CSV table of C-alpha atoms in Angstrom, one decimal:
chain,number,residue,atom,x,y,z
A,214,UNK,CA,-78.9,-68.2,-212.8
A,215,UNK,CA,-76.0,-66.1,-213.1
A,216,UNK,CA,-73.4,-68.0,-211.7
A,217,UNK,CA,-70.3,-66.1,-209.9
A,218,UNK,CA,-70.0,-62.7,-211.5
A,219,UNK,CA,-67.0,-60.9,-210.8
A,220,UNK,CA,-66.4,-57.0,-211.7
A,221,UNK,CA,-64.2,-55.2,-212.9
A,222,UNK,CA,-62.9,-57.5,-216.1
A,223,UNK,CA,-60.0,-55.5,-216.0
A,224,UNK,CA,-58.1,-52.5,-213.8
A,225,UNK,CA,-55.0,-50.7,-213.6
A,226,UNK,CA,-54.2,-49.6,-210.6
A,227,UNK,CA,-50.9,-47.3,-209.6
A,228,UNK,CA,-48.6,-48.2,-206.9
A,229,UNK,CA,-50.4,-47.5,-203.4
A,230,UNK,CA,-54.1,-47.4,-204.5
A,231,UNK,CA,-56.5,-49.2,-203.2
A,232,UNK,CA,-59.2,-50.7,-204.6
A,233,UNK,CA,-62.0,-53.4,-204.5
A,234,UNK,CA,-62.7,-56.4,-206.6
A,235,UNK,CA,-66.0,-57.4,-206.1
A,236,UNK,CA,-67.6,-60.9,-206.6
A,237,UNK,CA,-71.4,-62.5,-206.2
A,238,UNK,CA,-73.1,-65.0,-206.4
A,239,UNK,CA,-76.4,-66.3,-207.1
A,240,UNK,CA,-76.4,-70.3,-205.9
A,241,UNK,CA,-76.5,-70.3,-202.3
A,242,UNK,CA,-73.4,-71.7,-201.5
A,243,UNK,CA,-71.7,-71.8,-198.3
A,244,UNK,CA,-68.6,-71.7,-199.3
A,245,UNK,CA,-66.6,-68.5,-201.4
A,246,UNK,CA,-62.8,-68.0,-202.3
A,247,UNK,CA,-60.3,-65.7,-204.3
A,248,UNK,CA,-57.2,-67.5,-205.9
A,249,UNK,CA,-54.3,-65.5,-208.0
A,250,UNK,CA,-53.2,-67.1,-211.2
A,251,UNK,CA,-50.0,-66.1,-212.2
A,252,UNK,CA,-47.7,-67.6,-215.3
A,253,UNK,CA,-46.0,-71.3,-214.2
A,254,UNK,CA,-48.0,-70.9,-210.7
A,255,UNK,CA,-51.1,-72.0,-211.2
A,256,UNK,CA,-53.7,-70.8,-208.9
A,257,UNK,CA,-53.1,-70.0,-205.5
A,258,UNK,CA,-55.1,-69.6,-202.6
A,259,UNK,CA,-56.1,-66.0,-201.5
A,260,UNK,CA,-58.9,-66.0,-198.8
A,261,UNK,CA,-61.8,-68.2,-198.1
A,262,UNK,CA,-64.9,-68.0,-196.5
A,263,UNK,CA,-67.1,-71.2,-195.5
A,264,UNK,CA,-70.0,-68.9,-194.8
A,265,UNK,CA,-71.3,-65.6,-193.6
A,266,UNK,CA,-69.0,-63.8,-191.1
A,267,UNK,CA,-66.8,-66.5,-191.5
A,268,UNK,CA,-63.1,-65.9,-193.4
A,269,UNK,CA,-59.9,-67.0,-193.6
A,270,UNK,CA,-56.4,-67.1,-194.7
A,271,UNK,CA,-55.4,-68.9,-198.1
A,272,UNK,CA,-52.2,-69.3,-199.6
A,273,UNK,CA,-50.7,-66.0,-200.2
A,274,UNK,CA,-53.2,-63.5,-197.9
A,275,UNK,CA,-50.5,-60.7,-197.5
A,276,UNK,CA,-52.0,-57.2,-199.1
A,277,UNK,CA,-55.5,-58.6,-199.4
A,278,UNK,CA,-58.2,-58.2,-197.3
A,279,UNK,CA,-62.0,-59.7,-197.1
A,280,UNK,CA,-65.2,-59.7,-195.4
A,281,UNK,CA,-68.2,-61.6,-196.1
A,282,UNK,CA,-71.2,-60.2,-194.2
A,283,UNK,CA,-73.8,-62.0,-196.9
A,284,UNK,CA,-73.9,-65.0,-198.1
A,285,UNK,CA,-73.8,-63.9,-201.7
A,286,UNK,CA,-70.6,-61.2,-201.5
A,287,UNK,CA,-67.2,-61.7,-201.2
A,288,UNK,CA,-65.4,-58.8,-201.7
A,289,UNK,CA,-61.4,-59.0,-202.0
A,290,UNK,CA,-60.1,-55.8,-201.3
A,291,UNK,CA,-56.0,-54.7,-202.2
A,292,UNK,CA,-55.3,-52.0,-199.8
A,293,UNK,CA,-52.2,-50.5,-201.1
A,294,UNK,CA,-51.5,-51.8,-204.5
A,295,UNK,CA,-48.3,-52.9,-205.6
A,296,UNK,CA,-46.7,-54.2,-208.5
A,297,UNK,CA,-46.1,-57.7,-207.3
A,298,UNK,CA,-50.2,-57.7,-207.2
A,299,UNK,CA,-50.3,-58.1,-211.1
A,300,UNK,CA,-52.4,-61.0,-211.6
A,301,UNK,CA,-55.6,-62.7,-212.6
A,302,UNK,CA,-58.0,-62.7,-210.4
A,303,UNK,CA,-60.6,-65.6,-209.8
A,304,UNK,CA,-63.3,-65.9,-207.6
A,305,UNK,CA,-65.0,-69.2,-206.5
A,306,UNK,CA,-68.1,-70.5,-204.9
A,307,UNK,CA,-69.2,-74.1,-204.0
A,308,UNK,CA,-70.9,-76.5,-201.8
A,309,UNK,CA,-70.4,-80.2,-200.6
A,310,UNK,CA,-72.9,-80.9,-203.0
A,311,UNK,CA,-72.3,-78.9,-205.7
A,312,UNK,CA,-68.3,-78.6,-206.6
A,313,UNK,CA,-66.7,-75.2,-207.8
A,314,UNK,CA,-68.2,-72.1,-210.1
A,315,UNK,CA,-65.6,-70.1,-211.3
A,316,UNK,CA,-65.7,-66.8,-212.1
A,317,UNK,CA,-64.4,-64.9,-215.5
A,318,UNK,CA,-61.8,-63.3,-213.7
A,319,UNK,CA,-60.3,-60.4,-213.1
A,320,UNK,CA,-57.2,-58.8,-214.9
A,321,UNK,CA,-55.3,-56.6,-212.8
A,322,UNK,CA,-52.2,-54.3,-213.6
A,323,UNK,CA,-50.8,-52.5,-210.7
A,324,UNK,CA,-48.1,-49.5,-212.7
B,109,UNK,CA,-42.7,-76.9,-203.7
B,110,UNK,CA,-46.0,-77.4,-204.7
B,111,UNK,CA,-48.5,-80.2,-203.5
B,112,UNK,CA,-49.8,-80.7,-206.7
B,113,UNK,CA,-47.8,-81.0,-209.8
B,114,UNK,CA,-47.9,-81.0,-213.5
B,115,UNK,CA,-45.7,-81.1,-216.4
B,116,UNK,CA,-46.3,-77.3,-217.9
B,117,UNK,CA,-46.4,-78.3,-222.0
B,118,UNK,CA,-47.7,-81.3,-224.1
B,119,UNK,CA,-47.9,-81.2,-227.8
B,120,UNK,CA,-50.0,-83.6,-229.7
B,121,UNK,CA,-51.6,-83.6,-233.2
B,122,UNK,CA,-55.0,-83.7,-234.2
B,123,UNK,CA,-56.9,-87.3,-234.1
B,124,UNK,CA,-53.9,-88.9,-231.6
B,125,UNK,CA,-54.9,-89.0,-227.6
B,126,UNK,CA,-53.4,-87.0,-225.3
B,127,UNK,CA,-52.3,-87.8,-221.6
B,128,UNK,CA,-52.2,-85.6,-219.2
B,129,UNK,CA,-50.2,-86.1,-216.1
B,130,UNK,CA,-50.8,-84.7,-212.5
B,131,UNK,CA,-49.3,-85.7,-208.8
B,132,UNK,CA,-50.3,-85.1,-205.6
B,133,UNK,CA,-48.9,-85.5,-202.0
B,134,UNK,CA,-51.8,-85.5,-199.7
B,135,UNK,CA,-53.2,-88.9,-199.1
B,136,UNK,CA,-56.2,-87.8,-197.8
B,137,UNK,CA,-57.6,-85.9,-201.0
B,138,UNK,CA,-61.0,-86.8,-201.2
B,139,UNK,CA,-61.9,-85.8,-204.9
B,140,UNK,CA,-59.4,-84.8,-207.7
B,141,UNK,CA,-60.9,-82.5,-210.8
B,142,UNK,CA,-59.7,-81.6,-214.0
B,143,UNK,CA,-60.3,-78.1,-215.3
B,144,UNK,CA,-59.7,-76.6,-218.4
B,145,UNK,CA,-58.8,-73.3,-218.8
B,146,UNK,CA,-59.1,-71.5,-222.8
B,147,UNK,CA,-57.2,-68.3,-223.4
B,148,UNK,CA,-58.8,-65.3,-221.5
B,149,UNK,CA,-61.2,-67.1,-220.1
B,150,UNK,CA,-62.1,-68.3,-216.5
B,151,UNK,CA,-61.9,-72.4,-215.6
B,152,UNK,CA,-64.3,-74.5,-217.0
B,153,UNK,CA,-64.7,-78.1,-215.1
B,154,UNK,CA,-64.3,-81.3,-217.3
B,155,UNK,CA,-64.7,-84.3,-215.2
B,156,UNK,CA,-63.7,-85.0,-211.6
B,157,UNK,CA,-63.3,-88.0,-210.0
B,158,UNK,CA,-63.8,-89.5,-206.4
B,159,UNK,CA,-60.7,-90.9,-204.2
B,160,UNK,CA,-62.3,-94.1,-203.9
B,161,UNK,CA,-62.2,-94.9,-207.7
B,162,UNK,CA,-60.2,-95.8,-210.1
B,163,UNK,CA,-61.5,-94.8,-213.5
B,164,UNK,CA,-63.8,-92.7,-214.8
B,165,UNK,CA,-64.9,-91.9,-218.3
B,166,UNK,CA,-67.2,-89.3,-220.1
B,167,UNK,CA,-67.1,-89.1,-223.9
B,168,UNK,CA,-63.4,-88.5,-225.2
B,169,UNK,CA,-62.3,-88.0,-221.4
B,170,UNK,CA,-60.6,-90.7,-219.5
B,171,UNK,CA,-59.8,-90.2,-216.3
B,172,UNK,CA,-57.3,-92.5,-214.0
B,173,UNK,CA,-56.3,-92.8,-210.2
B,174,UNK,CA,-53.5,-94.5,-209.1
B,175,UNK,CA,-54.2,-93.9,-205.2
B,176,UNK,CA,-51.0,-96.1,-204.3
B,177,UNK,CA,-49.0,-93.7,-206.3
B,178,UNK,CA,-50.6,-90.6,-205.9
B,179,UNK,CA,-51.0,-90.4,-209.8
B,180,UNK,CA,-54.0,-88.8,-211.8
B,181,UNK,CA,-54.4,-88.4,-215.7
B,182,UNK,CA,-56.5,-87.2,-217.7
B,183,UNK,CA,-56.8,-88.8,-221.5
B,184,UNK,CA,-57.9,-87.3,-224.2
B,185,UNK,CA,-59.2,-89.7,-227.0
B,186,UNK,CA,-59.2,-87.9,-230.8
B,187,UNK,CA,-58.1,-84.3,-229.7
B,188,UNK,CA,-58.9,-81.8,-231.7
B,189,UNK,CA,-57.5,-78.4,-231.9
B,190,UNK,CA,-60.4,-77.0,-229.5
B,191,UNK,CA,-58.9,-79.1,-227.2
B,192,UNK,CA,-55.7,-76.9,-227.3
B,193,UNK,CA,-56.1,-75.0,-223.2
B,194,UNK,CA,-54.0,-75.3,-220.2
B,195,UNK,CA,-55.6,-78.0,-218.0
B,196,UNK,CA,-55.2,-77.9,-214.3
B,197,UNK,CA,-55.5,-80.3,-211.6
B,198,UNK,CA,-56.9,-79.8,-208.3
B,199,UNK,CA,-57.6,-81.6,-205.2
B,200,UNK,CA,-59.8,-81.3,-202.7
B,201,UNK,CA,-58.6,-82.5,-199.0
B,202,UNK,CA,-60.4,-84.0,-196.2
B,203,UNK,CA,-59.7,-81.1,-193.8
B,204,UNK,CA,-61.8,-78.5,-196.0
B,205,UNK,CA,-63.6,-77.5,-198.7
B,206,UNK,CA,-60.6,-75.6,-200.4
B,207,UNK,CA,-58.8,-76.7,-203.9
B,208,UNK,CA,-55.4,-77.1,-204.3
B,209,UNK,CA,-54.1,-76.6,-207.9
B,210,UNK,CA,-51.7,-77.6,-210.0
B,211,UNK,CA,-49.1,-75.2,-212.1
B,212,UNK,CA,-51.5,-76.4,-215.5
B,213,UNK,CA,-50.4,-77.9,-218.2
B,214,UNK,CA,-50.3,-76.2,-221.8
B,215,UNK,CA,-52.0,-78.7,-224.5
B,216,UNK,CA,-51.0,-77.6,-228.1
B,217,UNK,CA,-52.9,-79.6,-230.8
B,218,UNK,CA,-51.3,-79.5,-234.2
B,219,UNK,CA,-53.3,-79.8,-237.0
C-alpha cells in the first residue's frame, strides 16, 4: 500500500496563480483533510471531508477550495495565490478504526 | 489562543530522559497522540493514548494523562540524538473525527 501520496513535493507559485495540490489515497478511509504548517503554528486545519461528496470548513479555509467526488481524492485547490499561502502543506486520511496517515507534504512558495 | 499547547524548545543530552509537555482545553477529547515530526519530512505517529487512561508505555516512550488537569506528556527514556524532531500533540474531540494540534515542541539532543 501506498499510503497518502501527495504531489507536487514542492511549487512556486507567483502572486494570483492558481493551482492544484493533489492528494490520494490507497486505504479506504472515510475520512480526508489538508492542514498548513507554518513556523510556531503548528498545524492548522484547512478543509475536511468525512466522505465522498461530503466537505467542509477547517480552521483557516479562506483561498482554498476542495471537492471530493471519490473516495480516494482530495484535491486542495489555491485559486489565486498569495504570498501569505507560503506553507507546508499536509494531507491526511483516517478512519475510527484506523487513526491518521500523513502525507510527505507539500512545500509551497507563493513569489 | 490555541486549544492545544506546547512549550516550543527542550534541550536534553544524550542518555537523560526527556519530558515533553502538552495542554489541552476540551474535556471531551477522546484520544490524545503524539507525533513526531524529523526535518523535511511529514508526521510520523509515536504512540497515542485513550481518554480513559492514564498511562501508556511502548519501549522508551511513556506516555501520561492527567484528565483532571488536562495535562499530557510524553517521556522519553535514554534519548538519543535521533530523537532530536519537533513533537506535536494532537487531540481528537468527540464531535468529529478532526485533530487538533499543538504549536510542536523542538527536542535538541546533545551529545
Amino acid at each position: 500500500n501506498a499510503g497518502v501520496t501527495q504531489t507536487p513535493k514542492f511549487q512556486v507559485l507567483k502572486t494570483g496563480q492558481s493551482m492544484t495540490l493533489q492528494c490520494a489515497q490507497d486505504m479506504n478511509h472515510e475520512y480526508m483533510s489538508w492542514y498548513r504548517q507554518d513556523p510556531g503554528m503548528g498545524l492548522r486545519l484547512i478543509h475536511y471531508s468525512v466522505g465522498a461528496g461530503i466537505t467542509d470548513q477547517g480552521e483557516v479555509p479562506n483561498g482554498y477550495n476542495v471537492s471530493r467526488s471519490t473516495t480516494e481524492d482530495f484535491p486542495l485547490r489555491l485559486l489565486s495565490a498569495a504570498p501569505s499561502q507560503t506553507s507546508v502543506y499536509f494531507c491526511a486520511s483516517s478512519s475510527v478504526n484506523y487513526g491518521y496517515t500523513f502525507g510527505s507534504g507539500t512545500r509551497l512558495t507563493v513569489v | 489562543g490555541e486549544d492545544v499547547e506546547q512549550s516550543l524548545f527542550l534541550s536534553v543530552r544524550e542518555g537523560d530522559s526527556s519530558v515533553i509537555n502538552c495542554t489541552y482545553t476540551d474535556s471531551s477529547s477522546t484520544y490524545l497522540y503524539w507525533y513526531k515530526q524529523e526535518p523535511g519530512a511529514g508526521l510520523q505517529l509515536l504512540t497515542y493514548i485513550f481518554s480513559n487512561m492514564d498511562m501508556k508505555q511502548d519501549q522508551r516512550l511513556t506516555v501520561l494523562l492527567n484528565k483532571k488537569d488536562k495535562h499530557l506528556s510524553l517521556r522519553i527514556a535514554d534519548t538519543q540524538t535521533g530523537d532530536s524532531a519537533i513533537y506535536f500533540c494532537a487531540e481528537i474531540r468527540n464531535a468529529g473525527n478532526m485533530l487538533t494540534f499543538g504549536g510542536g515542541t523542538r527536542l535538541m539532543v546533545k551529545p
